PDB file of C-alpha atoms and ligand atoms in Angstrom:
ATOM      1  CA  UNK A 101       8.263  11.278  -9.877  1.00 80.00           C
ATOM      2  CA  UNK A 102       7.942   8.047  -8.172  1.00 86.00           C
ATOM      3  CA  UNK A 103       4.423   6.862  -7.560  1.00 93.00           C
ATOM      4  CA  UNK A 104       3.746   6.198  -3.355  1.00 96.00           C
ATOM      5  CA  UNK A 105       3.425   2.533  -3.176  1.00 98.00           C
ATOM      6  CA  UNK A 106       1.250   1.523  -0.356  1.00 97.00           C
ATOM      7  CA  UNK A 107      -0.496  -2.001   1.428  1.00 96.00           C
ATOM      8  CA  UNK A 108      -3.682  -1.900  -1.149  1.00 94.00           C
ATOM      9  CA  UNK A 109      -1.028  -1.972  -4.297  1.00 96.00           C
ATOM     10  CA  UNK A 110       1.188  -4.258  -2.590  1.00 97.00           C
ATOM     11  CA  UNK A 111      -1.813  -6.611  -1.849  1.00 94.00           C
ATOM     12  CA  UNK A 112      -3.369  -6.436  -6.056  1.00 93.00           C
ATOM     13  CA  UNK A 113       0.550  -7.234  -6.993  1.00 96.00           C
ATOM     14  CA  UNK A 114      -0.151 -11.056  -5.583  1.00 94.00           C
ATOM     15  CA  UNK A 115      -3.624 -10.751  -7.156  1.00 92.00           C
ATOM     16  CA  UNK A 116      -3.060  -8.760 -10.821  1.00 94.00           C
ATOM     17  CA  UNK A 117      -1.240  -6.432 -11.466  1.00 95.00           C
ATOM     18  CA  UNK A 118      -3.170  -4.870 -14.079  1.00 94.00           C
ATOM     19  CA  UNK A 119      -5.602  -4.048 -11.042  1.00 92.00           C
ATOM     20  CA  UNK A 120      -2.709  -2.690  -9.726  1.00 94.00           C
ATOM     21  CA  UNK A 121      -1.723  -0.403 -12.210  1.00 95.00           C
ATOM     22  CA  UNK A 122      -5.445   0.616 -12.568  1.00 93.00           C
ATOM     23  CA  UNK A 123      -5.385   2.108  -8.864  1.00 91.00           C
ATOM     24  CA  UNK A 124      -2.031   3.374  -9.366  1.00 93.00           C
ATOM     25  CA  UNK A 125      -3.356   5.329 -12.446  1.00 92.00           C
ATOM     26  CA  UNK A 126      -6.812   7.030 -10.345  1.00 89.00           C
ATOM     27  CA  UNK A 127      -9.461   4.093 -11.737  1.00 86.00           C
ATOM     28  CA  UNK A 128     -11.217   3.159  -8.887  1.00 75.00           C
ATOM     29  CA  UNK A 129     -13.942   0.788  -9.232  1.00 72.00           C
ATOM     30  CA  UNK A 130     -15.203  -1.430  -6.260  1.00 54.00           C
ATOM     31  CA  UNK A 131     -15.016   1.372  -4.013  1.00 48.00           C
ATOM     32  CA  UNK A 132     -18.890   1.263  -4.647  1.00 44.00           C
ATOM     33  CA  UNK A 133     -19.050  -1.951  -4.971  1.00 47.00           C
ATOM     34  CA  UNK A 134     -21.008  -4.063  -2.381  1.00 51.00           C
ATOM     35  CA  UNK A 135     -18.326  -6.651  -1.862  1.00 50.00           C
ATOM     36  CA  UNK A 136     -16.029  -3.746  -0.432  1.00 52.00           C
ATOM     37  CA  UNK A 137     -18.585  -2.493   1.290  1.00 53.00           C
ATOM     38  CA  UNK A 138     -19.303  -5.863   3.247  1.00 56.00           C
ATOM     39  CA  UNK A 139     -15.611  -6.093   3.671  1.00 56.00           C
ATOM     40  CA  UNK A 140     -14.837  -2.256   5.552  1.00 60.00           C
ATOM     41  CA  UNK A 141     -18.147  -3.113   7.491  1.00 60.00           C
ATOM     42  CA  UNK A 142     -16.698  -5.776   8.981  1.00 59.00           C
ATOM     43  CA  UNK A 143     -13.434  -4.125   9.833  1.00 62.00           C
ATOM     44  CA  UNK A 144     -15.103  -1.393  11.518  1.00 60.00           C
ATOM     45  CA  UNK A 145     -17.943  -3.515  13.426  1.00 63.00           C
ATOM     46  CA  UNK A 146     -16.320  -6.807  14.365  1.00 64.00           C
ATOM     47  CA  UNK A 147     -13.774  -5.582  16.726  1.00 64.00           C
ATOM     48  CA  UNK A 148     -15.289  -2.191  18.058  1.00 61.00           C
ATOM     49  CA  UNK A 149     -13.687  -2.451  21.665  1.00 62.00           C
ATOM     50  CA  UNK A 150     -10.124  -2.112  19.662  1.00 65.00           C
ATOM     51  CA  UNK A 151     -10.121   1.301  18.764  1.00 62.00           C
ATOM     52  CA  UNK A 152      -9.636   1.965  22.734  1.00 66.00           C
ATOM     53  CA  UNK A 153      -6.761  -0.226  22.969  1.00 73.00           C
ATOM     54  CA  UNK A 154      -4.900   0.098  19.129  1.00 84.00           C
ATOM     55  CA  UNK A 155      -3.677   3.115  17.565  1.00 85.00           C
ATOM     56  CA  UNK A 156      -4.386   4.058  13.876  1.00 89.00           C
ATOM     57  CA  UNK A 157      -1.445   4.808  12.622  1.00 93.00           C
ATOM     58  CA  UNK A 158       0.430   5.962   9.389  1.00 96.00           C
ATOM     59  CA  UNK A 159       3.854   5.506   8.785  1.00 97.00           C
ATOM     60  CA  UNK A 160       5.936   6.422   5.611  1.00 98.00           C
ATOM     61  CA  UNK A 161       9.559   5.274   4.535  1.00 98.00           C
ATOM     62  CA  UNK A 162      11.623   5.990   1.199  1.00 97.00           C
ATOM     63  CA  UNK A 163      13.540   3.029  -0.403  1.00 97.00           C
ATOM     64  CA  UNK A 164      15.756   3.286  -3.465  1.00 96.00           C
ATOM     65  CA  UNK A 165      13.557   7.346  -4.121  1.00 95.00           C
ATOM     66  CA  UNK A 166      10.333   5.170  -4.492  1.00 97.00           C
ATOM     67  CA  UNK A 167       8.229   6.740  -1.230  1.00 98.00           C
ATOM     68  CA  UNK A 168       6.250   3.729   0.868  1.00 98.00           C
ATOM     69  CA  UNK A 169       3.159   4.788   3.111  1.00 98.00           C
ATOM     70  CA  UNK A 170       1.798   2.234   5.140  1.00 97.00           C
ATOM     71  CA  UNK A 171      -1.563   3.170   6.913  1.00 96.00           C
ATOM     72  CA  UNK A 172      -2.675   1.006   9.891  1.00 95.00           C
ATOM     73  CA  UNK A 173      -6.111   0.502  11.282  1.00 88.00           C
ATOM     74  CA  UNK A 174      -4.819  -1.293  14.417  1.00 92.00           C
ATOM     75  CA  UNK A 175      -1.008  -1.589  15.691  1.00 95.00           C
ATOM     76  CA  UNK A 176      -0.598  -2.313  19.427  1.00 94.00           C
ATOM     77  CA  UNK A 177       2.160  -0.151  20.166  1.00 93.00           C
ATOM     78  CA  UNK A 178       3.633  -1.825  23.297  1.00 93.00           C
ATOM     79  CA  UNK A 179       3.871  -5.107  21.331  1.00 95.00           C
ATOM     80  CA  UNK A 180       4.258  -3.921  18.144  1.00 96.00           C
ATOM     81  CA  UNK A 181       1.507  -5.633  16.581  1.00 96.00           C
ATOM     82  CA  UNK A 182      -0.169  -5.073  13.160  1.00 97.00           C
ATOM     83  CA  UNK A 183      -3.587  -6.359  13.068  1.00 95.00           C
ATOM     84  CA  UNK A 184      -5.566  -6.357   9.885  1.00 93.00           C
ATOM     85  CA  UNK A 185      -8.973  -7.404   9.625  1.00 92.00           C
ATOM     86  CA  UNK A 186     -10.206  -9.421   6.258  1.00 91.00           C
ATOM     87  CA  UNK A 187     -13.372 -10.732   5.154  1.00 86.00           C
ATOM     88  CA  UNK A 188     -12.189 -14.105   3.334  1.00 83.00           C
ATOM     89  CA  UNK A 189      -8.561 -16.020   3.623  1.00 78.00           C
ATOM     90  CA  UNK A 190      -9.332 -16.302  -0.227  1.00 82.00           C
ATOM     91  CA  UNK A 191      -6.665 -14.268  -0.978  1.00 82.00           C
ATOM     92  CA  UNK A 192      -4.443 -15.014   1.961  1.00 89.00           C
ATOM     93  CA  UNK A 193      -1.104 -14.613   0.166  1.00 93.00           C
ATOM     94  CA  UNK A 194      -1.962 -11.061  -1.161  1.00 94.00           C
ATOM     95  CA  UNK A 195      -3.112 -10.064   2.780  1.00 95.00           C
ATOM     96  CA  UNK A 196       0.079 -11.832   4.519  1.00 97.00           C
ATOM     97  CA  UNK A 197       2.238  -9.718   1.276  1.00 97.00           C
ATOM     98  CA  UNK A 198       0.339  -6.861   2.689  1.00 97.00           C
ATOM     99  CA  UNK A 199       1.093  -6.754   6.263  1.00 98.00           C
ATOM    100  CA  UNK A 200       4.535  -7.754   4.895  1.00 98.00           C
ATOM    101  CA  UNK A 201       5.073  -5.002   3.494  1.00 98.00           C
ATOM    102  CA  UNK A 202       3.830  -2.624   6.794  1.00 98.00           C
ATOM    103  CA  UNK A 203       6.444  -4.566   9.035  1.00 98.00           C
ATOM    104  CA  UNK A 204       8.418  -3.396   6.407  1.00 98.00           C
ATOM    105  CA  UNK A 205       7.559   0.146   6.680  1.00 98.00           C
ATOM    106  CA  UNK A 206       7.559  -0.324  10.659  1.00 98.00           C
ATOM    107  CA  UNK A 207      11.639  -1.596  10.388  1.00 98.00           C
ATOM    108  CA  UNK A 208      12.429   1.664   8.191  1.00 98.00           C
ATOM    109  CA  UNK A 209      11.143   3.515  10.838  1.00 97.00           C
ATOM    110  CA  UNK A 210      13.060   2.386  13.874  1.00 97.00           C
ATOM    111  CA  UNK A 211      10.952  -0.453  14.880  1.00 97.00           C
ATOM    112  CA  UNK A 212      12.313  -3.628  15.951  1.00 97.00           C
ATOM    113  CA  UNK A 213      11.096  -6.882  14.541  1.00 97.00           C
ATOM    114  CA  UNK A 214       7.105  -5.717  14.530  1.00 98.00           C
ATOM    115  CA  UNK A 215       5.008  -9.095  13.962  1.00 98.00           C
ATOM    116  CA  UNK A 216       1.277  -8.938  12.285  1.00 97.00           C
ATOM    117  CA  UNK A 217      -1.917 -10.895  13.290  1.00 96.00           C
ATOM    118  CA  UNK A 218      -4.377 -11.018   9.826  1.00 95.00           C
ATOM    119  CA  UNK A 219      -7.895 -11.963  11.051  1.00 92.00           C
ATOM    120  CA  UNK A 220     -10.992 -13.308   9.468  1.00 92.00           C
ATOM    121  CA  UNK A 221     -13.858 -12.692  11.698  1.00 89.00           C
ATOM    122  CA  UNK A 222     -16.447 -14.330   9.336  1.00 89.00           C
ATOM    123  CA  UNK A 223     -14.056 -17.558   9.681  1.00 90.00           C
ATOM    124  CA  UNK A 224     -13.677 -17.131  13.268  1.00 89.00           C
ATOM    125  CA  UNK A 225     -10.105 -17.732  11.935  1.00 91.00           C
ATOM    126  CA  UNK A 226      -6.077 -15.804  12.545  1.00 93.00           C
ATOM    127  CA  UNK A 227      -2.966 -15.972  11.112  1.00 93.00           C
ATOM    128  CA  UNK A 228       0.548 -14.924  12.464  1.00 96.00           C
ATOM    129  CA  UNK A 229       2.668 -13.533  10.522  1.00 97.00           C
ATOM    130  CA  UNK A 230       6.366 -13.292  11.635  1.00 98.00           C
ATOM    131  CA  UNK A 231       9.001 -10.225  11.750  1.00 98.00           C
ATOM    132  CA  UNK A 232      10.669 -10.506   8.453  1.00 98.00           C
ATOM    133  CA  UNK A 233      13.263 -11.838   7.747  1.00 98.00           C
ATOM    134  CA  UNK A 234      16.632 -11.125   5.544  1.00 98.00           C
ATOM    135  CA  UNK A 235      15.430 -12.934   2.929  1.00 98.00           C
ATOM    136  CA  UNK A 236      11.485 -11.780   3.008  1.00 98.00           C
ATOM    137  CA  UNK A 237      12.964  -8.208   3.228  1.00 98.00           C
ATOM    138  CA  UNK A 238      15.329  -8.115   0.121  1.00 98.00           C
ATOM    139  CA  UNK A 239      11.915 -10.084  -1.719  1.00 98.00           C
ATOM    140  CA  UNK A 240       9.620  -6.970  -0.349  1.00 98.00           C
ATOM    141  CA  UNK A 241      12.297  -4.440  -1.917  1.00 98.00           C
ATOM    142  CA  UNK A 242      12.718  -6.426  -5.129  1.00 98.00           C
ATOM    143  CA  UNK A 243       8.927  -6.159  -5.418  1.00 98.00           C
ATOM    144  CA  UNK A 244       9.019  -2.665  -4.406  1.00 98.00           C
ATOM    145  CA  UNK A 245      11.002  -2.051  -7.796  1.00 97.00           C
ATOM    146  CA  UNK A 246       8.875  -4.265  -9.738  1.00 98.00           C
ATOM    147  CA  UNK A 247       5.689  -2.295  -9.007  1.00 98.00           C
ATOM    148  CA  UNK A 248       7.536   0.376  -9.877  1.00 97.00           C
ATOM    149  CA  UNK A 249       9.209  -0.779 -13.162  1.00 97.00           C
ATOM    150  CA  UNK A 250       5.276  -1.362 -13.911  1.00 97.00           C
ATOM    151  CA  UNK A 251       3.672   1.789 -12.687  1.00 97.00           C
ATOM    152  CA  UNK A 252       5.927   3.502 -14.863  1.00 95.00           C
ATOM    153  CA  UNK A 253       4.428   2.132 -18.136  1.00 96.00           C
ATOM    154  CA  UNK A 254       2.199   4.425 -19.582  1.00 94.00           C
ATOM    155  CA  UNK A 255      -0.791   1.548 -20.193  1.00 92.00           C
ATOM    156  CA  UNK A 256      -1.994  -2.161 -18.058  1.00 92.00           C
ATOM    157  CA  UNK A 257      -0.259  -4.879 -18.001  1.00 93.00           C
ATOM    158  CA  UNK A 258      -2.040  -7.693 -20.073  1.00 90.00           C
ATOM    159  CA  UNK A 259      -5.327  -8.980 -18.458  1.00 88.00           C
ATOM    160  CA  UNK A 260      -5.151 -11.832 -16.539  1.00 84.00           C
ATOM    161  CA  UNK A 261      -7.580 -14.103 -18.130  1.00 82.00           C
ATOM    162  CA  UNK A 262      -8.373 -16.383 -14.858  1.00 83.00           C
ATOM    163  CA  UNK A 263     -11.788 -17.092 -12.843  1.00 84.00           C
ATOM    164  CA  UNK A 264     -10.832 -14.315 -10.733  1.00 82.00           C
ATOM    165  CA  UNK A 265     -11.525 -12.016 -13.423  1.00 89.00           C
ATOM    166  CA  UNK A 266     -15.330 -12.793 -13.623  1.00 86.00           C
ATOM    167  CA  UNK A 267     -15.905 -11.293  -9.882  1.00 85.00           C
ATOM    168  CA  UNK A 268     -13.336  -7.923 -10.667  1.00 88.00           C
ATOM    169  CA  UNK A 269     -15.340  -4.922 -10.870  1.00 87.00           C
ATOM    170  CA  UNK A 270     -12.209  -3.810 -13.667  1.00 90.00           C
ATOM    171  CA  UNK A 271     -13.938  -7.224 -15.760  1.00 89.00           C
ATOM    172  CA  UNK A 272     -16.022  -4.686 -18.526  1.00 86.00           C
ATOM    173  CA  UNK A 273     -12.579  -2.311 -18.795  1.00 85.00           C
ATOM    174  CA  UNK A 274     -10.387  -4.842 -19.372  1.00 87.00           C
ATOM    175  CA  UNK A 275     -11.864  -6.956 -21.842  1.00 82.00           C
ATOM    176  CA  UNK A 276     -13.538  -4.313 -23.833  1.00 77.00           C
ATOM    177  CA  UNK A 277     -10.047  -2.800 -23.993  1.00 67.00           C
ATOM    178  CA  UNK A 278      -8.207  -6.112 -24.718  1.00 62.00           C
ATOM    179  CA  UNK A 279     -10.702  -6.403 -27.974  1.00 65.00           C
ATOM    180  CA  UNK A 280      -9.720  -2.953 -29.053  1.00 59.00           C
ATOM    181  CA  UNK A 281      -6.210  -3.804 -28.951  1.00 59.00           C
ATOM    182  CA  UNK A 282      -6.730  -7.182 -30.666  1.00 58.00           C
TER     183      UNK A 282
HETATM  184  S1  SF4 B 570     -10.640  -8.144 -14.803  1.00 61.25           S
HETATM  185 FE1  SF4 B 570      -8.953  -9.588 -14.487  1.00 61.25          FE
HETATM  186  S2  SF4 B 570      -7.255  -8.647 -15.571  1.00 61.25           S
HETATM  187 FE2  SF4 B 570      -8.769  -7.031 -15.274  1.00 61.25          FE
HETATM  188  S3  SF4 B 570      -8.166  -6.032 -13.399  1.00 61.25           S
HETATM  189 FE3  SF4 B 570      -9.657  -7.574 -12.872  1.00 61.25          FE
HETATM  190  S4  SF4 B 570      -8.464  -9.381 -12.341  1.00 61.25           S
HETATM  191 FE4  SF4 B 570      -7.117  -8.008 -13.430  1.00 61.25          FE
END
């Protein structure tokens, strides 16, 4: 069977996707972590009027047999909005992939053109992100069978080897593993 592919995988594709695979495959390591901790502490305290006025939604959507779940902290319903809160723009391309991929979800499920907002709080800074288009939407599904081309491989891809590895919580796993391949 088909592994669910939801925002968090679609979001470590942009970064790595052995991280990606990892998740996929039930290692979970920065849930504890205090860098994820900062970051669902300022989802849930920066905006705390929003609750009252967005829904929490989750949506789900099949394409090609590969099942999609999208899960939404804040969608304003009468504008179809997806708002997604984020602690630094570091890794803007993975978040914009990521909200992407819920408009994506949103379309699939009889909603017309939905449009997200990402926001960084700490960076008093937004970005728009637009209703997909043709293009963005055949890239989202040719990703979607990507991820799955690589979730179906029974070990990692390759690690990545860049600075971004140093601050991974995955760093220990993956290079102790990489020397017991070598
Ligand atoms: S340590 Fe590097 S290769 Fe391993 S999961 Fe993290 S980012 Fe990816």
């Amino acid at each position: 069977m088909k592994k669910v592919i939801n925002g968090s995988l679609i979001s470590m594709y942009h970064i790595c996707t052995c991280e990606m695979w990892l998740h996929a495959n039930g290692v979970h390591m920065e849930q504890t972590s205090d860098l994820v901790y900062e970051g669902k502490l300022i989802t849930e305290t920066s905006y705390t009027q929003r609750s009252d006025t967005y829904t929490e939604i989750e949506v789900k959507a099949v394409y090609e047999d590969i099942p999609l779940t999208a899960k939404i902290d804040f969608y304003d319903v009468k504008n179809r909005v997806v708002y997604e809160v984020k602690k630094s723009d570091k890794l803007e391309q993975a978040h914009i992939a990521q909200v992407q991929f819920y408009l994506y979800v949103l379309e699939q499920n009889g909603i017309e053109s939905p449009r997200g907002i990402l926001q960084y709080p700490k960076l008093c800074h937004t970005f728009s992100v637009a209703a997909l288009s043709t293009e963005l939407r055949k890239d989202i599904e040719r990703i979607l069978k990507e991820i799955t081309q690589i979730l179906s491989c029974s070990q990692p891809p390759p690690a990545l080897r860049k600075s971004y590895c140093k601050t991974c919580s995955f760093f220990d796993f993956c290079f102790i593993r990489e020397e017991g391949l070598s």
